[in-house]
Amino acid sequence: MRCDLRNPNEPIAPGSSQFVSAASLRERLDWFNKLRWGAAVGVLVVVLIAGVGLKAPIEVRGLLLTGVMLLLLNTVYVLRGRRFKAVDIAIELRLVKVQMVCDLVALTVLLNLSGGVENPLLFLYVIHVIIASLLFKGREIFQIAWLAIFLFTAEVFGEYFGLLPHHHLPTAGEVAHELSFILMTLGSFWLVILFCAYVGARIMTHNRAIKDELVVHQGVLLAEDRAKTDFFRFVTHEIKSPVNTAQSGVETALELGGETMAPSVRDVLDRAVSRLKQATKIVQDLADLTRGGILKEENLTEVDFNDLVATTVDNQRDLAARSRLELNVLLPDPPVLLTTIRTMAETIVANLVNNAIRYSREGGRVSVRLVDTGKRARLVVEDEGIGIEENEQDLIFDEFYRSTAAREASNLGTGLGLPIVRKFVEELGGTIEVESRAGHGSTFTVALPRKSRKRRS
Amino acid sequence: MAEKTILVIDDDIDLVEIIRVTLENQGFKVIDAQSGERGLAMAREQNPDLILLDVMMGKVDEGFQVAYELRSDEVTADVPILMLTAVTDQTGFDFDPAKDKDFLPVNEFLEKPISPRNLVDMVRKHLPTSV
């Protein structure tokens, strides 16, 4: 299972639901540019093979010239795309429209030079209408559709009435001046183009409606998430003083009256202290979880991650020894250096190792491996403990969720250790994965970037 | 040896009583104030040997304000101050004892929950002429 580390605070570009976002527009334009390279090169290759190689009687010069023009135009589009960031989507879309008009004109010229109505490639107009429906809204799709219809109809009648030259396509029948054929072709052409535009517009309207719905849902989820965080912060704030004071009180009673107390009374108070410590830990964990924006440039330092992992693991050796666990650490040489936030990295390692130890069986083995993968440091914490049921593996990163097996094993967990690990890993720009088999053990793998940087909000 | 007086400034009356029991058991005299204002007045009037000051009472920065005022008043300027903090305090200052120690006019930060042994050790450590 891989947990989704998408930043929940990352908003979807406003207004994107009605249309396209700058990023997706850019992506599509890059794709169209690639298509155009293909089209232009295709024209040149076919003309060279047919016209020059096979000496077919076609309009080689004109066709090559159009192909080269298309190449040049596309070069301009690509260069512009690289040079300028899409600033205003409306302007970008207008430019796309100009590109489309140029493409349609180029296609019409190519058709004119290669037989006009005789050339079955006339259905390439359809592709333009489909592309238009990916980019534009209803009326604009029909504008492109009508332009295609106008250009092709004008070309066909232009040839029929002798206003445009006719370049006969050697493989086709001589039909450019047969009115019934022309009318039939134009009729089906109009039908296909308009139908395409209609279906395209319908599908895209439907898609955009779905997207709108998703954006609204995401807004609701984000608001709920914020409300939850606020609530945790409030609870943390309100609960910490009484818990702290109670713990101090019981500890003081134990300290002052310890010797004179009956062992059973002492035991009860010891238990109270241990549960109060758990409450304190929950409060501290909640504070960690609800604290935002820790990742600032000034908090980043260069950390010897080998050293950090070794020290953090050593701190837990006593705990491991109590369960007679074998605790192995494997570190790479040379050491991995990370530019990161030390306290967050420590918490990540400590929580994972602590879980592995606490949820191991007596006499089991916990192994901690650090691997340098170049761009990232990969930390693998593996245990042979109770494991996690498959249906619980995506829940263990939720606040306060404790797996059934974990609850059976210990009642002292806070249910916040893994949510904190996930949050910190996320803040540091890393990823976390878990593999587990119930009853056999779990393996947590964290990959942290060599240099953490503030995420764009 | 004269009895040492510890002034506890904290609005958590239960914690004040717990601290009182702990310190009186060790032979200290404990006086207390439940607000910064009252604490300042008592510090000036009763010349305590050491002050235990809660970082956050009614207002988020009340403890800091009191510490600065104690330090700027010549009567109380040299009295050691131990500041009680909780890691989860939302001070609004992005305050971190480990980092900001040098900028704050107190001798030590004690993190809540305070264990009685730690409290006594710290008080003894910072008392001017403790034996």
Coordinates of C-alpha atoms in Angstrom, one line a residue:
Chain A
M1 CA 0.0 0.0 0.0
R2 CA 1.3 3.4 -0.8
C3 CA -0.2 6.3 1.1
D4 CA -1.2 9.4 -0.8
L5 CA 1.0 12.3 0.1
R6 CA -0.8 14.9 -2.0
N7 CA -0.7 18.1 -0.1
P8 CA -4.3 18.6 1.0
N9 CA -3.9 22.3 1.2
E10 CA -3.0 22.6 -2.4
P11 CA -5.9 24.4 -4.0
I12 CA -7.2 23.6 -7.4
A13 CA -6.7 26.8 -9.6
P14 CA -9.8 28.9 -9.2
G15 CA -12.0 28.9 -12.2
S16 CA -10.3 25.9 -13.6
S17 CA -13.5 24.0 -13.4
Q18 CA -15.1 26.1 -16.1
F19 CA -12.2 25.7 -18.3
V20 CA -8.6 24.5 -18.4
S21 CA -5.9 25.4 -15.9
A22 CA -2.7 27.0 -17.2
A23 CA -0.8 23.8 -16.5
S24 CA -3.2 21.5 -18.3
L25 CA -3.4 23.9 -21.2
R26 CA 0.4 23.9 -21.4
E27 CA 0.4 20.2 -21.4
R28 CA -2.2 20.0 -24.2
L29 CA -0.4 22.5 -26.3
D30 CA 2.8 20.6 -26.0
W31 CA 0.9 17.5 -27.2
F32 CA -0.7 19.4 -30.1
N33 CA 2.7 20.7 -31.1
K34 CA 4.0 17.2 -31.2
L35 CA 1.0 16.2 -33.4
R36 CA 1.9 19.1 -35.7
W37 CA 5.5 18.0 -36.0
G38 CA 4.2 14.6 -37.0
A39 CA 1.8 16.1 -39.6
A40 CA 4.4 18.4 -41.1
V41 CA 7.1 15.7 -41.3
G42 CA 4.5 13.2 -42.6
V43 CA 3.6 15.6 -45.4
L44 CA 7.2 16.1 -46.4
V45 CA 8.0 12.4 -46.3
V46 CA 5.0 11.3 -48.3
V47 CA 5.5 14.0 -50.9
L48 CA 9.2 13.2 -51.2
I49 CA 8.6 9.5 -51.6
A50 CA 5.6 9.8 -53.9
G51 CA 6.6 12.9 -55.9
V52 CA 10.4 12.6 -56.0
G53 CA 11.0 8.9 -55.4
L54 CA 8.2 7.4 -57.4
K55 CA 7.9 10.4 -59.7
A56 CA 4.1 10.6 -59.2
P57 CA 2.6 13.6 -61.0
I58 CA 1.8 15.6 -57.9
E59 CA 2.3 19.2 -57.0
V60 CA 5.7 18.6 -55.3
R61 CA 6.9 22.2 -54.9
G62 CA 3.7 23.6 -53.5
L63 CA 3.2 20.6 -51.1
L64 CA 6.8 20.8 -49.8
L65 CA 6.5 24.5 -49.4
T66 CA 3.3 24.1 -47.3
G67 CA 5.0 21.3 -45.2
V68 CA 8.0 23.6 -44.5
M69 CA 5.7 26.5 -43.6
L70 CA 4.0 24.2 -41.1
L71 CA 7.4 23.2 -39.7
L72 CA 8.4 26.8 -39.3
L73 CA 5.1 27.8 -37.7
N74 CA 5.4 25.0 -35.3
T75 CA 8.9 26.0 -34.4
V76 CA 7.6 29.4 -33.5
Y77 CA 4.8 27.9 -31.4
V78 CA 7.2 25.7 -29.5
L79 CA 9.8 28.5 -28.9
R80 CA 7.0 30.8 -27.7
G81 CA 5.8 28.0 -25.3
R82 CA 9.2 27.6 -23.9
R83 CA 10.0 31.3 -23.5
F84 CA 6.8 32.5 -22.0
K85 CA 4.9 31.2 -19.1
A86 CA 1.2 31.1 -19.7
V87 CA 0.2 34.2 -17.8
D88 CA -3.4 34.8 -18.8
I89 CA -5.4 31.7 -19.9
A90 CA -7.8 33.8 -21.9
I91 CA -4.9 35.2 -24.0
E92 CA -3.4 31.8 -24.4
L93 CA -6.7 30.4 -25.6
R94 CA -7.0 33.2 -28.1
L95 CA -3.5 32.3 -29.4
V96 CA -4.5 28.7 -29.7
K97 CA -7.5 29.7 -31.7
V98 CA -5.2 31.6 -34.1
Q99 CA -3.0 28.5 -34.4
M100 CA -6.1 26.4 -35.2
V101 CA -7.2 28.8 -37.9
C102 CA -3.7 28.6 -39.4
D103 CA -3.8 24.8 -39.2
L104 CA -7.2 24.6 -41.0
V105 CA -5.9 27.0 -43.7
A106 CA -2.8 24.9 -44.1
L107 CA -4.9 21.7 -44.3
T108 CA -7.1 23.4 -47.0
V109 CA -4.0 24.4 -49.0
L110 CA -2.6 20.9 -48.8
L111 CA -5.9 19.4 -49.9
N112 CA -6.2 21.9 -52.8
L113 CA -2.7 20.9 -53.9
S114 CA -3.5 17.2 -53.6
G115 CA -6.8 16.7 -55.4
G116 CA -9.3 18.6 -53.3
V117 CA -12.5 16.7 -53.0
E118 CA -10.8 13.7 -54.6
N119 CA -8.5 13.3 -51.5
P120 CA -9.9 11.1 -48.7
L121 CA -7.7 12.9 -46.2
L122 CA -10.4 15.6 -46.2
F123 CA -11.6 14.0 -42.9
L124 CA -8.5 15.4 -41.2
Y125 CA -10.8 18.3 -40.6
V126 CA -12.6 16.1 -38.1
I127 CA -9.4 15.9 -36.0
H128 CA -9.3 19.6 -35.7
V129 CA -12.9 19.7 -34.4
I130 CA -12.1 17.1 -31.8
I131 CA -9.0 19.0 -30.7
A132 CA -11.1 22.2 -30.5
S133 CA -13.7 20.4 -28.3
L134 CA -10.8 19.5 -25.9
L135 CA -9.9 23.1 -25.5
F136 CA -12.9 25.3 -26.0
K137 CA -16.5 25.6 -24.8
G138 CA -19.7 24.9 -26.8
R139 CA -19.9 28.0 -29.1
E140 CA -16.2 28.1 -29.8
I141 CA -16.2 24.5 -30.8
F142 CA -18.9 25.2 -33.4
Q143 CA -16.9 28.3 -34.6
I144 CA -14.0 25.9 -35.5
A145 CA -16.5 23.4 -37.0
W146 CA -18.1 26.1 -39.2
L147 CA -14.7 27.4 -40.2
A148 CA -13.7 23.9 -41.3
I149 CA -17.0 23.6 -43.3
F150 CA -16.5 27.0 -44.9
L151 CA -12.9 26.4 -45.9
F152 CA -13.6 23.0 -47.4
T153 CA -16.8 24.0 -49.1
A154 CA -15.1 27.1 -50.6
E155 CA -12.2 25.0 -51.8
V156 CA -14.4 22.4 -53.5
F157 CA -16.7 25.0 -55.1
G158 CA -13.7 27.1 -55.9
E159 CA -12.3 24.3 -58.0
Y160 CA -15.7 23.4 -59.4
F161 CA -16.2 26.9 -60.7
G162 CA -12.6 27.3 -61.8
L163 CA -11.8 30.0 -59.3
L164 CA -9.0 27.8 -57.8
P165 CA -6.7 25.5 -59.8
H166 CA -7.4 21.8 -59.6
H167 CA -4.4 19.5 -59.0
H168 CA -5.6 16.0 -59.9
L169 CA -4.6 13.3 -57.5
P170 CA -3.3 10.5 -59.8
T171 CA -4.7 7.6 -57.7
A172 CA -8.2 9.1 -57.6
G173 CA -11.0 9.3 -60.2
E174 CA -11.5 12.7 -61.9
V175 CA -14.5 13.8 -59.8
A176 CA -13.7 17.4 -58.9
H177 CA -16.2 18.7 -61.4
E178 CA -19.0 16.2 -60.9
L179 CA -21.6 18.1 -59.1
S180 CA -23.5 15.1 -57.7
F181 CA -20.3 13.6 -56.2
I182 CA -19.3 17.0 -54.8
L183 CA -22.7 17.5 -53.2
M184 CA -22.7 14.0 -51.7
T185 CA -19.2 14.4 -50.3
L186 CA -20.0 17.9 -48.9
G187 CA -23.2 16.7 -47.4
S188 CA -21.6 13.9 -45.5
F189 CA -18.7 16.2 -44.6
W190 CA -21.0 18.8 -43.1
L191 CA -22.9 16.1 -41.2
V192 CA -19.7 14.5 -39.7
I193 CA -18.2 17.8 -38.7
L194 CA -21.3 19.1 -37.0
F195 CA -22.0 15.8 -35.3
C196 CA -18.5 15.7 -34.0
A197 CA -18.7 19.2 -32.7
Y198 CA -22.0 18.4 -31.0
V199 CA -20.8 15.2 -29.4
G200 CA -17.5 16.8 -28.4
A201 CA -19.3 19.7 -26.8
R202 CA -21.7 17.4 -24.9
I203 CA -18.9 15.2 -23.6
M204 CA -16.8 18.1 -22.5
T205 CA -19.7 19.8 -20.8
H206 CA -20.4 16.6 -19.0
N207 CA -16.7 16.3 -18.0
R208 CA -16.5 19.8 -16.8
A209 CA -19.6 19.3 -14.7
I210 CA -18.0 16.3 -13.0
K211 CA -14.9 18.4 -12.4
D212 CA -16.9 21.2 -10.9
E213 CA -18.5 18.7 -8.5
L214 CA -15.1 17.4 -7.6
V215 CA -13.8 20.9 -6.9
V216 CA -16.8 21.6 -4.6
H217 CA -16.2 18.3 -2.8
Q218 CA -12.5 19.0 -2.4
G219 CA -13.4 22.4 -0.9
V220 CA -15.7 20.7 1.6
L221 CA -13.1 18.2 2.5
L222 CA -10.5 20.9 3.0
A223 CA -12.8 22.8 5.2
E224 CA -13.6 19.7 7.2
D225 CA -9.9 19.0 7.5
R226 CA -9.2 22.5 8.7
A227 CA -12.0 22.3 11.2
K228 CA -10.6 19.0 12.5
T229 CA -7.1 20.6 12.9
D230 CA -8.6 23.6 14.7
F231 CA -10.5 21.2 17.0
F232 CA -7.4 19.2 17.8
R233 CA -5.5 22.5 18.5
F234 CA -8.3 23.6 20.8
V235 CA -8.4 20.2 22.7
T236 CA -4.6 20.2 23.0
H237 CA -4.7 23.7 24.4
E238 CA -7.5 23.1 26.9
I239 CA -6.4 19.7 28.1
K240 CA -2.7 20.2 28.6
S241 CA -2.8 22.2 31.9
P242 CA -5.1 19.9 33.8
V243 CA -3.2 16.8 32.6
N244 CA 0.2 18.4 33.5
T245 CA -1.0 19.5 36.9
A246 CA -2.5 16.1 37.6
Q247 CA 0.7 14.3 36.7
S248 CA 2.8 16.6 38.9
G249 CA 0.3 16.1 41.7
V250 CA 0.4 12.3 41.6
E251 CA 4.2 12.3 41.2
T252 CA 4.5 14.6 44.2
A253 CA 2.3 12.3 46.3
L254 CA 4.5 9.3 45.3
E255 CA 7.6 11.3 46.0
L256 CA 6.5 12.5 49.4
G257 CA 4.6 9.5 50.7
G258 CA 6.2 6.7 48.7
E259 CA 7.9 5.0 51.6
T260 CA 4.9 5.1 53.9
M261 CA 2.4 3.9 51.3
A262 CA 1.0 0.4 51.1
P263 CA 2.4 -1.3 48.0
S264 CA -1.1 -1.6 46.5
V265 CA -1.7 2.1 46.9
R266 CA 1.7 2.8 45.4
D267 CA 0.9 0.5 42.5
V268 CA -2.3 2.3 41.8
L269 CA -0.6 5.7 41.8
D270 CA 2.2 4.3 39.5
R271 CA -0.5 3.2 37.1
A272 CA -2.1 6.6 37.3
V273 CA 1.2 8.3 36.4
S274 CA 1.8 6.0 33.5
R275 CA -1.7 6.8 32.1
L276 CA -1.1 10.5 32.7
K277 CA 2.2 10.3 30.8
Q278 CA 0.3 8.7 28.0
A279 CA -2.2 11.6 28.0
T280 CA 0.7 14.1 28.0
K281 CA 2.2 12.3 25.1
I282 CA -1.1 12.5 23.2
V283 CA -1.2 16.2 23.9
Q284 CA 2.4 16.7 22.7
D285 CA 1.7 14.6 19.6
L286 CA -1.4 16.6 18.8
A287 CA 0.5 19.8 19.2
D288 CA 3.1 18.4 16.7
L289 CA 0.3 17.4 14.3
T290 CA -1.5 20.6 14.3
R291 CA 1.5 22.9 14.1
G292 CA 1.8 24.1 10.6
G293 CA 4.4 25.7 8.4
I294 CA 7.5 24.4 10.3
L295 CA 9.4 24.0 7.1
K296 CA 11.2 27.3 6.8
E297 CA 14.6 27.8 5.2
E298 CA 16.2 28.9 8.5
N299 CA 15.2 25.7 10.1
L300 CA 17.0 23.6 7.5
T301 CA 20.4 22.3 8.5
E302 CA 22.8 19.8 7.2
V303 CA 22.3 16.6 9.1
D304 CA 24.5 13.4 9.2
F305 CA 21.6 11.0 8.8
N306 CA 23.7 8.0 9.6
D307 CA 24.5 9.6 12.9
L308 CA 20.9 10.6 13.6
V309 CA 19.6 7.1 12.9
A310 CA 22.3 5.5 15.0
T311 CA 21.6 7.8 18.0
T312 CA 17.9 7.6 17.7
V313 CA 18.0 3.8 17.6
D314 CA 20.4 3.7 20.5
N315 CA 18.0 5.7 22.6
Q316 CA 15.5 2.8 22.2
R317 CA 17.9 -0.1 23.0
D318 CA 16.7 -0.3 26.6
L319 CA 13.1 -0.7 25.4
A320 CA 14.2 -3.3 22.9
A321 CA 16.2 -5.2 25.5
R322 CA 13.2 -5.4 27.8
S323 CA 11.4 -7.6 25.1
R324 CA 14.7 -9.4 24.4
L325 CA 14.6 -8.1 20.8
E326 CA 17.5 -8.2 18.4
L327 CA 17.9 -4.7 17.1
N328 CA 20.0 -4.4 14.0
V329 CA 21.1 -1.2 12.3
L330 CA 22.7 -1.2 8.8
L331 CA 24.2 2.1 7.7
P332 CA 25.8 3.1 4.4
D333 CA 29.3 4.2 3.9
P334 CA 30.0 7.1 3.3
P335 CA 27.3 8.6 5.5
V336 CA 24.2 10.2 4.0
L337 CA 24.0 13.9 4.5
L338 CA 20.6 15.5 4.4
T339 CA 19.6 19.2 4.4
T340 CA 16.6 18.8 6.5
I341 CA 14.9 19.7 9.8
R342 CA 16.7 17.7 12.5
T343 CA 13.8 17.4 15.0
M344 CA 11.4 16.3 12.3
A345 CA 13.8 13.7 11.0
E346 CA 14.4 12.5 14.5
T347 CA 10.7 12.1 15.2
I348 CA 10.2 10.1 12.0
V349 CA 13.0 7.7 12.8
A350 CA 12.1 7.5 16.6
N351 CA 8.4 6.8 16.0
L352 CA 8.9 4.1 13.4
V353 CA 11.6 2.3 15.5
N354 CA 9.5 2.7 18.6
N355 CA 6.4 1.2 16.9
A356 CA 8.6 -1.7 15.5
I357 CA 9.8 -2.5 19.0
R358 CA 6.5 -2.1 20.8
Y359 CA 4.6 -4.2 18.3
S360 CA 7.2 -7.0 18.2
R361 CA 6.9 -10.3 20.0
E362 CA 9.5 -11.2 22.7
G363 CA 12.7 -12.5 21.2
G364 CA 11.9 -11.1 17.7
R365 CA 14.1 -9.0 15.4
V366 CA 13.8 -5.4 14.4
S367 CA 16.1 -4.2 11.6
V368 CA 16.7 -0.6 10.6
R369 CA 18.4 -0.1 7.2
L370 CA 19.5 3.2 5.7
V371 CA 20.2 3.2 1.9
D372 CA 21.6 6.0 -0.1
T373 CA 19.8 6.1 -3.5
G374 CA 21.5 9.2 -4.8
K375 CA 18.7 11.8 -4.7
R376 CA 17.1 10.4 -1.6
A377 CA 17.8 8.6 1.6
R378 CA 15.7 5.5 2.1
L379 CA 15.0 4.3 5.6
V380 CA 13.6 0.8 6.0
V381 CA 12.3 -0.2 9.4
E382 CA 11.3 -3.9 9.5
D383 CA 9.9 -6.0 12.3
E384 CA 8.6 -9.5 12.8
G385 CA 5.8 -8.4 15.0
I386 CA 2.0 -8.4 15.0
G387 CA 1.6 -6.9 11.5
I388 CA -1.3 -5.0 10.1
E389 CA -4.4 -6.5 8.5
E390 CA -4.7 -5.5 4.9
N391 CA -8.0 -3.6 5.3
E392 CA -6.4 -1.5 8.1
Q393 CA -3.2 -0.6 6.2
D394 CA -4.6 2.6 4.8
L395 CA -6.2 3.6 8.1
I396 CA -3.1 3.5 10.3
F397 CA -2.1 7.0 9.1
D398 CA -5.4 8.5 10.3
E399 CA -5.3 10.3 13.6
F400 CA -6.2 8.2 16.6
Y401 CA -6.7 5.1 14.5
R402 CA -5.1 2.0 16.2
S403 CA -5.3 -1.3 14.5
T404 CA -7.1 -4.1 16.2
A405 CA -3.8 -6.0 16.8
A406 CA -2.2 -2.9 18.2
R407 CA -5.0 -2.3 20.6
E408 CA -4.8 -5.9 21.7
A409 CA -1.0 -5.6 22.2
S410 CA -0.9 -2.5 24.2
N411 CA -3.3 0.1 25.6
L412 CA -0.6 2.8 25.9
G413 CA -0.4 3.9 22.2
T414 CA -1.7 7.3 21.3
G415 CA -2.8 6.5 17.7
L416 CA -0.8 9.6 16.7
G417 CA 2.7 8.2 16.0
L418 CA 2.1 7.3 12.4
P419 CA 0.0 10.4 11.5
I420 CA 2.9 12.5 12.8
V421 CA 5.4 10.5 10.8
R422 CA 3.3 10.9 7.7
K423 CA 2.9 14.6 8.2
F424 CA 6.6 15.2 8.8
V425 CA 7.6 13.1 5.8
E426 CA 5.2 15.1 3.8
E427 CA 6.5 18.4 5.1
L428 CA 10.0 17.3 4.2
G429 CA 9.0 16.3 0.7
G430 CA 9.4 12.6 1.1
T431 CA 7.3 9.5 0.7
I432 CA 6.2 6.7 3.0
E433 CA 5.1 3.2 2.2
V434 CA 4.1 0.2 4.3
E435 CA 4.1 -3.5 3.6
S436 CA 2.7 -5.8 6.1
R437 CA 1.3 -9.2 6.7
A438 CA -0.9 -9.7 9.7
G439 CA 0.9 -11.9 12.3
H440 CA 4.2 -11.8 10.4
G441 CA 5.4 -8.2 10.7
S442 CA 5.6 -4.9 9.0
T443 CA 8.1 -3.0 6.9
F444 CA 7.9 0.8 6.7
T445 CA 9.9 2.5 4.0
V446 CA 10.5 6.3 4.2
A447 CA 12.3 8.1 1.4
L448 CA 13.6 11.6 2.3
P449 CA 15.0 14.0 -0.3
R450 CA 18.6 15.0 0.0
K451 CA 17.5 18.6 0.4
S452 CA 14.0 19.5 1.7
R453 CA 12.6 22.7 0.5
K454 CA 9.5 24.6 1.2
R455 CA 6.6 23.3 -0.9
R456 CA 4.8 25.8 -3.1
S457 CA 1.4 26.6 -1.6
Chain B
M1 CA 20.6 29.4 58.0
A2 CA 17.6 31.6 57.2
E3 CA 14.6 30.0 55.5
K4 CA 14.6 30.7 51.8
T5 CA 11.4 32.2 50.3
I6 CA 10.2 31.1 46.9
L7 CA 7.6 33.1 45.1
V8 CA 5.4 31.1 42.8
I9 CA 3.5 33.2 40.1
D10 CA 1.0 30.9 38.4
D11 CA -2.8 31.1 37.9
D12 CA -3.2 27.3 38.2
I13 CA -4.0 27.1 41.9
D14 CA -3.7 23.3 42.0
L15 CA -0.2 23.4 40.6
V16 CA 0.7 26.2 43.1
E17 CA -0.4 23.9 45.9
I18 CA 1.5 20.9 44.5
I19 CA 4.6 23.1 44.2
R20 CA 4.0 24.4 47.7
V21 CA 3.8 20.9 49.3
T22 CA 7.0 19.8 47.5
L23 CA 9.0 22.9 48.4
E24 CA 7.8 23.3 52.0
N25 CA 8.7 19.6 52.5
Q26 CA 12.2 20.6 51.6
G27 CA 12.2 23.4 54.1
F28 CA 11.5 26.4 51.8
K29 CA 8.9 29.0 52.5
V30 CA 6.5 29.4 49.6
I31 CA 4.4 32.5 48.8
D32 CA 2.2 32.7 45.7
A33 CA 0.5 35.1 43.4
Q34 CA -2.2 34.2 40.8
S35 CA -1.5 37.0 38.4
G36 CA 1.4 38.7 36.9
E37 CA 0.5 42.1 38.4
R38 CA 0.1 40.6 41.9
G39 CA 3.3 38.7 41.4
L40 CA 5.3 41.8 40.6
A41 CA 4.0 43.6 43.7
M42 CA 4.9 40.6 45.9
A43 CA 8.3 40.4 44.4
R44 CA 9.0 44.0 45.3
E45 CA 7.5 43.8 48.8
Q46 CA 8.7 40.5 50.1
N47 CA 12.1 40.1 48.5
P48 CA 11.9 36.4 47.6
D49 CA 15.1 34.4 47.0
L50 CA 13.8 32.8 43.8
I51 CA 10.8 33.2 41.6
L52 CA 8.9 30.4 39.8
L53 CA 7.0 32.0 36.9
D54 CA 4.5 30.5 34.6
V55 CA 5.1 31.5 31.0
M56 CA 1.4 32.0 30.2
M57 CA -1.3 33.1 32.4
G58 CA -4.3 35.2 31.4
K59 CA -2.5 36.7 28.3
V60 CA -0.2 34.7 26.1
D61 CA 2.8 36.8 26.9
E62 CA 2.1 37.6 30.5
G63 CA 5.0 35.6 31.8
F64 CA 7.4 37.3 29.5
Q65 CA 6.2 40.7 30.5
V66 CA 6.5 39.9 34.1
A67 CA 10.1 38.6 33.6
Y68 CA 11.1 41.7 31.8
E69 CA 9.6 44.0 34.5
L70 CA 11.3 42.0 37.2
R71 CA 14.6 42.3 35.5
S72 CA 14.3 46.0 34.9
D73 CA 13.4 46.8 38.5
E74 CA 16.5 47.2 40.6
V75 CA 14.8 45.7 43.7
T76 CA 14.1 42.4 41.8
A77 CA 16.7 42.5 39.1
D78 CA 19.0 39.9 40.6
V79 CA 16.4 37.4 41.8
P80 CA 16.7 34.1 39.9
I81 CA 13.7 33.3 37.7
L82 CA 12.7 29.8 36.7
M83 CA 10.1 29.9 34.0
L84 CA 7.5 27.1 33.8
T85 CA 6.6 26.2 30.2
A86 CA 4.7 23.6 28.4
V87 CA 5.9 22.5 25.0
T88 CA 2.5 22.9 23.7
D89 CA 2.0 26.5 24.7
Q90 CA 0.8 28.6 21.9
T91 CA 2.7 31.7 22.8
G92 CA 2.2 33.3 19.5
F93 CA 6.0 34.1 19.6
D94 CA 7.2 31.0 17.9
F95 CA 9.2 30.6 21.1
D96 CA 11.6 27.9 21.6
P97 CA 13.5 27.7 25.0
A98 CA 16.4 25.9 23.4
K99 CA 17.0 28.6 20.8
D100 CA 15.7 31.7 22.5
K101 CA 17.2 31.2 26.0
D102 CA 19.7 34.0 25.5
F103 CA 17.1 36.6 24.6
L104 CA 14.9 35.9 27.6
P105 CA 15.8 37.2 31.0
V106 CA 15.2 34.0 33.0
N107 CA 17.7 31.6 34.5
E108 CA 16.1 28.3 33.5
F109 CA 13.1 26.9 31.7
L110 CA 11.2 24.1 33.4
E111 CA 9.0 22.0 31.2
K112 CA 5.6 20.9 32.5
P113 CA 4.7 18.4 33.8
I114 CA 7.3 19.2 36.5
S115 CA 8.5 16.2 38.5
P116 CA 9.0 17.1 42.2
R117 CA 12.6 15.9 42.2
N118 CA 13.5 18.0 39.1
L119 CA 11.8 21.0 40.7
V120 CA 13.7 20.8 43.9
D121 CA 17.0 20.2 42.1
M122 CA 16.5 23.3 39.9
V123 CA 15.5 25.5 42.8
R124 CA 18.6 24.5 44.7
K125 CA 20.8 25.0 41.7
H126 CA 19.7 28.6 41.2
L127 CA 19.3 29.8 44.8
P128 CA 22.0 32.4 45.3
T129 CA 23.7 31.0 48.4
S130 CA 22.2 27.6 48.7
V131 CA 24.2 25.0 50.5

